PDB file of C-alpha atoms in Angstrom:
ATOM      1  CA  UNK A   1      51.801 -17.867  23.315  1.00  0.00           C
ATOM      2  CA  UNK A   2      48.173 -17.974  23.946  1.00  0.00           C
ATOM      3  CA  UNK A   3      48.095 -21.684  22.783  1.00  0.00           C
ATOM      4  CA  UNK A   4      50.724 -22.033  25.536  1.00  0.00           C
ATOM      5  CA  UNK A   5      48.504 -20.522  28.023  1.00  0.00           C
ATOM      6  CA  UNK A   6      45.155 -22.698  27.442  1.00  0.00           C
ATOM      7  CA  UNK A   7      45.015 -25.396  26.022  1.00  0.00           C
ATOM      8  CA  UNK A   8      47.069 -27.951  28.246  1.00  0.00           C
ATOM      9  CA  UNK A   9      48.814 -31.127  27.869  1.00  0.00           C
ATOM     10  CA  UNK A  10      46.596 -31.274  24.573  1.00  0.00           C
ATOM     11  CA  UNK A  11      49.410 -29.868  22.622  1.00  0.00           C
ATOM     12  CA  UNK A  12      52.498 -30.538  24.722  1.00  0.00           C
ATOM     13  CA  UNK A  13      53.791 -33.103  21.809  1.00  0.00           C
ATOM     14  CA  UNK A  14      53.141 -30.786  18.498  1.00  0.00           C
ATOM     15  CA  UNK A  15      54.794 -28.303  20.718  1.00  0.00           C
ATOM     16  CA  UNK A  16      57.793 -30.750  21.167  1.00  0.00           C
ATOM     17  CA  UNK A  17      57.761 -31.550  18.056  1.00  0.00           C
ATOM     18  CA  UNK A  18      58.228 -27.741  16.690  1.00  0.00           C
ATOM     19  CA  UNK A  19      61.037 -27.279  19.342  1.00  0.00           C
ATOM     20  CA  UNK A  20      62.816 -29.216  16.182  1.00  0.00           C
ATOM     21  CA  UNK A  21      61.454 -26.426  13.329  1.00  0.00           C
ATOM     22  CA  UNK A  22      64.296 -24.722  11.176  1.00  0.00           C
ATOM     23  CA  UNK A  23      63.225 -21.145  12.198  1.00  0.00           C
ATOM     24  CA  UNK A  24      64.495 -20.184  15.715  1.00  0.00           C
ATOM     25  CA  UNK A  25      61.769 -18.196  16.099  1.00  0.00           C
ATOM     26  CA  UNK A  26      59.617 -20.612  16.133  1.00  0.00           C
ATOM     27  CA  UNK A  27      61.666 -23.152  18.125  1.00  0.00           C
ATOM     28  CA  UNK A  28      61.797 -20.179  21.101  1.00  0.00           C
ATOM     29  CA  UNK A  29      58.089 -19.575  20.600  1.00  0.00           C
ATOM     30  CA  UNK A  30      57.407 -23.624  20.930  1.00  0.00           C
ATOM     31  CA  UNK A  31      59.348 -23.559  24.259  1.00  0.00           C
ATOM     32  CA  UNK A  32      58.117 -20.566  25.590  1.00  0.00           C
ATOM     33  CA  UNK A  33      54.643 -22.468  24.943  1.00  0.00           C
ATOM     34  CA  UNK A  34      55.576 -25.699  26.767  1.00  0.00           C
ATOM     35  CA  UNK A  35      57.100 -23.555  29.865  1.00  0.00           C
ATOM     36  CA  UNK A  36      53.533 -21.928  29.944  1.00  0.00           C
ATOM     37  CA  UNK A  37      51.856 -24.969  29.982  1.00  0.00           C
ATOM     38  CA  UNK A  38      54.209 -26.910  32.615  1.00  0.00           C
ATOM     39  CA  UNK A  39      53.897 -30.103  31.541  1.00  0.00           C
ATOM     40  CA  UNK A  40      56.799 -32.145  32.730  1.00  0.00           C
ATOM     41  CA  UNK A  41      58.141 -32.577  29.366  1.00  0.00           C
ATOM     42  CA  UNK A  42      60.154 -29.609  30.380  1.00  0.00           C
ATOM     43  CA  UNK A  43      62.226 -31.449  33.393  1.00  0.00           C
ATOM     44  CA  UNK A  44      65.507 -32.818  30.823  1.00  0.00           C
ATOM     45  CA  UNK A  45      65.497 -28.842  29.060  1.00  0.00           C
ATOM     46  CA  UNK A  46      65.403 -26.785  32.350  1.00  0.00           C
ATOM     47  CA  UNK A  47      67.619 -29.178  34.497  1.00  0.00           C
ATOM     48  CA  UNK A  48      70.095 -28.863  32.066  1.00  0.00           C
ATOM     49  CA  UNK A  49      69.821 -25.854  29.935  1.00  0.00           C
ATOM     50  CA  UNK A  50      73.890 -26.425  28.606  1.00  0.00           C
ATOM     51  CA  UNK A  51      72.633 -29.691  26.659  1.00  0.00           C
ATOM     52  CA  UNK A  52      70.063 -27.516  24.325  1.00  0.00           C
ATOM     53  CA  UNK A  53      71.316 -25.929  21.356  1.00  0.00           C
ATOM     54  CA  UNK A  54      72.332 -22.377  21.764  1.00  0.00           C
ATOM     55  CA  UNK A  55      69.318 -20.490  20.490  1.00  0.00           C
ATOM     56  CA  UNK A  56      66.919 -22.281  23.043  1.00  0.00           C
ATOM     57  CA  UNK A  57      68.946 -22.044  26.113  1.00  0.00           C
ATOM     58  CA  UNK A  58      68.086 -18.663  27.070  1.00  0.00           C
ATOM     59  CA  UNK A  59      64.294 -19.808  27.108  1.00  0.00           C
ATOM     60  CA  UNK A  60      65.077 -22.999  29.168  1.00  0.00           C
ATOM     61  CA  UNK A  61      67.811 -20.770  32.115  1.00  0.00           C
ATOM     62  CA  UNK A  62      64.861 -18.550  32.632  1.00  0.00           C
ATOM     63  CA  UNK A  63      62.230 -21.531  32.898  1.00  0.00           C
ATOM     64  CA  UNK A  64      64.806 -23.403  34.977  1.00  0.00           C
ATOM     65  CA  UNK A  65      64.903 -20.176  37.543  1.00  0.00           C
ATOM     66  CA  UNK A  66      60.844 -20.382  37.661  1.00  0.00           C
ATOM     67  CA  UNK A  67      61.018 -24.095  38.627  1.00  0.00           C
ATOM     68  CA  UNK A  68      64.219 -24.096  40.735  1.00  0.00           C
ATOM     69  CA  UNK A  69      66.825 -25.578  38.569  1.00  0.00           C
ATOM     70  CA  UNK A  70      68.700 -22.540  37.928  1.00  0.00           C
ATOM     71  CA  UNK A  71      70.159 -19.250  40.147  1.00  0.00           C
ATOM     72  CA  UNK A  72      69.308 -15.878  39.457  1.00  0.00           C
ATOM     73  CA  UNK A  73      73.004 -15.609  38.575  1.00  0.00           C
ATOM     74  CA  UNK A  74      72.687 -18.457  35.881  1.00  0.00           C
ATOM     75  CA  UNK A  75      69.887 -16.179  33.944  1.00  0.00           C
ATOM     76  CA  UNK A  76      71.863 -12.987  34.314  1.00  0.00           C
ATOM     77  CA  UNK A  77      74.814 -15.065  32.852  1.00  0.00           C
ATOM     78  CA  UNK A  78      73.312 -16.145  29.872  1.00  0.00           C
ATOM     79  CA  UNK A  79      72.731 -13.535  26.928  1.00  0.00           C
ATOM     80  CA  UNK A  80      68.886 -13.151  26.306  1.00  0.00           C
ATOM     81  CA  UNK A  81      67.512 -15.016  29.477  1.00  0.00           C
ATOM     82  CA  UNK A  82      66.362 -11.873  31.477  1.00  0.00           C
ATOM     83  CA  UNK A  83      63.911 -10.777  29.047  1.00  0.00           C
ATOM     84  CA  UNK A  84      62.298 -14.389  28.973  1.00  0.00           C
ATOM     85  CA  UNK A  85      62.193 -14.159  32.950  1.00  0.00           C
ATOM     86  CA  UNK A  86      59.918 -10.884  31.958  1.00  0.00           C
ATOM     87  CA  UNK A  87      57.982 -12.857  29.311  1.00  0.00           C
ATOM     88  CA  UNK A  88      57.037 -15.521  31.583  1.00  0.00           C
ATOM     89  CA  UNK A  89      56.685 -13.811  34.443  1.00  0.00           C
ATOM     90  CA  UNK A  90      56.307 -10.090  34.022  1.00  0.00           C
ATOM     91  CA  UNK A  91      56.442  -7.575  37.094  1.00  0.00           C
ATOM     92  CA  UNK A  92      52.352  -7.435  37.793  1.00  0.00           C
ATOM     93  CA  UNK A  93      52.657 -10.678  37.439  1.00  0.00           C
ATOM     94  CA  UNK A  94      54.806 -11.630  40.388  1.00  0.00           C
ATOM     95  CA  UNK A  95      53.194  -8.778  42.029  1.00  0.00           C
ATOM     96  CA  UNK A  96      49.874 -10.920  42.046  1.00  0.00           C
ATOM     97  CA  UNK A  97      51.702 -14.052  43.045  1.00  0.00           C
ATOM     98  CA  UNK A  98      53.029 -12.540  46.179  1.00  0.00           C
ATOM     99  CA  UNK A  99      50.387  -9.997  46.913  1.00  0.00           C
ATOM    100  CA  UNK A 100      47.445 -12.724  47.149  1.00  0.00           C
ATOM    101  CA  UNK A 101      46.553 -16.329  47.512  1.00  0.00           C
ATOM    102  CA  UNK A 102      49.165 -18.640  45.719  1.00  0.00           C
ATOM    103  CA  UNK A 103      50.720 -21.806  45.722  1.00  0.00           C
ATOM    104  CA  UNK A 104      53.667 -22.000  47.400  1.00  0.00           C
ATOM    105  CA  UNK A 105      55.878 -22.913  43.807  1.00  0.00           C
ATOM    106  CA  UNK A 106      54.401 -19.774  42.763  1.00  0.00           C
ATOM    107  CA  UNK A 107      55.828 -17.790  45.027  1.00  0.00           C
ATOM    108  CA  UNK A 108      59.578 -19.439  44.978  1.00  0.00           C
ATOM    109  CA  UNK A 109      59.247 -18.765  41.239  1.00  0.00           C
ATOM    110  CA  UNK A 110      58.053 -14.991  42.061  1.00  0.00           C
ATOM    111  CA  UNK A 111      60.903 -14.346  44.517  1.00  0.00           C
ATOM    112  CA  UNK A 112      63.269 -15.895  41.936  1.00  0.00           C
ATOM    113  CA  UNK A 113      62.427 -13.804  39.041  1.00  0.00           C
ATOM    114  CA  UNK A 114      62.059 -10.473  41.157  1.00  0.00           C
ATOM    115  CA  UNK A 115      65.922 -11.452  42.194  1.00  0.00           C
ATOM    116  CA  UNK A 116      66.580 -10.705  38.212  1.00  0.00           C
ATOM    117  CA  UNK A 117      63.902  -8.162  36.777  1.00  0.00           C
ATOM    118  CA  UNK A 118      63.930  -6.280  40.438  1.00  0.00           C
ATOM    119  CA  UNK A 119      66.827  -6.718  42.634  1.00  0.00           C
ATOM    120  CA  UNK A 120      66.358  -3.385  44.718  1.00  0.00           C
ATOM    121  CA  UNK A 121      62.902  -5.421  45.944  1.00  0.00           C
ATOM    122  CA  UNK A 122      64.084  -8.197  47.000  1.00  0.00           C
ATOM    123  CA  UNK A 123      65.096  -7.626  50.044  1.00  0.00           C
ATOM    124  CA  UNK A 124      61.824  -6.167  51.796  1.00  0.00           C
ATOM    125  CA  UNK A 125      60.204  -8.832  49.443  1.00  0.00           C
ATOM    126  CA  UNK A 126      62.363 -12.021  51.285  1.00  0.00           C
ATOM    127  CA  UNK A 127      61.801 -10.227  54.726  1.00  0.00           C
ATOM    128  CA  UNK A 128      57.632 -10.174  54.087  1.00  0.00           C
ATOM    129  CA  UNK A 129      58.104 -13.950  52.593  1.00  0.00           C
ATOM    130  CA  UNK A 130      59.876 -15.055  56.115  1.00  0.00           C
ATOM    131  CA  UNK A 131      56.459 -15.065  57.253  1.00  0.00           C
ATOM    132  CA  UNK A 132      55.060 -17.381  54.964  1.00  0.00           C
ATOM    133  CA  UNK A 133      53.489 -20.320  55.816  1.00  0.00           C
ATOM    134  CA  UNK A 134      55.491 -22.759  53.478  1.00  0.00           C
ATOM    135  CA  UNK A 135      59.290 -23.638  54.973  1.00  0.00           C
ATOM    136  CA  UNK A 136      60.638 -24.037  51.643  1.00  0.00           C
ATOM    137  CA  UNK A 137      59.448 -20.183  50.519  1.00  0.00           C
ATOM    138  CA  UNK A 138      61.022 -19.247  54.249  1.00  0.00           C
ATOM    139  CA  UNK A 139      64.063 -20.544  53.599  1.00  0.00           C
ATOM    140  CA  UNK A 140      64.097 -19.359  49.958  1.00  0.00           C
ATOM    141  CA  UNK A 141      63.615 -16.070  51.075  1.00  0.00           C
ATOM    142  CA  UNK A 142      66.512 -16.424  53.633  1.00  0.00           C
ATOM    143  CA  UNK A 143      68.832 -17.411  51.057  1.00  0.00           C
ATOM    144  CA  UNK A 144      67.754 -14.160  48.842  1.00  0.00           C
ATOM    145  CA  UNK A 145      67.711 -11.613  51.589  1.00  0.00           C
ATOM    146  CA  UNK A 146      71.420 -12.660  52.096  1.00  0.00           C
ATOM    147  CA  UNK A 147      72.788 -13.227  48.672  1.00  0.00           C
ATOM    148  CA  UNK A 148      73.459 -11.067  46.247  1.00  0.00           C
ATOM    149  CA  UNK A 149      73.031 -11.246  42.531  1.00  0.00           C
ATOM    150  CA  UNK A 150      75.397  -9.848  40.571  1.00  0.00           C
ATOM    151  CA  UNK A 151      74.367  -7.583  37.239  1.00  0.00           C
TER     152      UNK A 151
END
């Protein structure tokens, strides 16, 4: 995961490549890897999750709710997605997006994954983000502060 985390574009195609390898593990540890590194390699997995053989989807719902393909819903429907929400975007993580400066895609994909690994902060979360200085994160956080996800 740490490979996913520095060293870029670089190793976006070995990466692909492995999302072929006979262990699952290592096909969920590949795409974990290329979520990290956001290379837009990603766009045909996380815009349609349902195409991807079974063991990846989980990784790709909870990459699609980080880049707005997929509903907080869609994660909590699909066995296993949650807890790669949490891997890619644990709690003190979305705490720092939202508590200080961030891009405004950082802060849709914060909002998003509090909606599944948080719901009770939501609300008061959407209500600060009304605020914000992007539209798209204002209406976002309209849409969140009036709809609920279901557990």
């Amino acid at each position: 995961n740490a490979l996913g985390r520095t060293q870029g574009e670089t190793w976006a195609q070995p990466l692909e490549q492995m999302l072929r390898d006979p262990d699952a593990f290592v096909r969920r540890r590949a795409a974990v890897a290329l979520l990290r590194l956001g290379t837009p390699r990603i766009a045909p997995f996380v815009e349609a999750p349902a195409c991807t053989p079974d063991d990846l989807r989980p990784v790709w719902v909870a990459g699609g709710l980080l880049h707005g393909t997929q509903t907080a819903n869609d994660v909590l429907s699909c066995a296993g997605a949650a807890e790669f929400v949490r891997e890619l975007l644990p709690l003190s993580e979305i705490e720092a997006v939202l508590r200080g400066p961030s891009e405004a895609s950082q802060r849709r994909g914060a909002l998003r994954a509090l909606q599944v690994l948080a719901p009770e902060r939501v609300e008061a979360t959407a209500a600060a983000l009304r605020f914000d200085p992007d539209p798209v994160v204002r209406a976002e956080a309209a849409v969140a502060e009036t709809t609920p996800v279901r557990a």
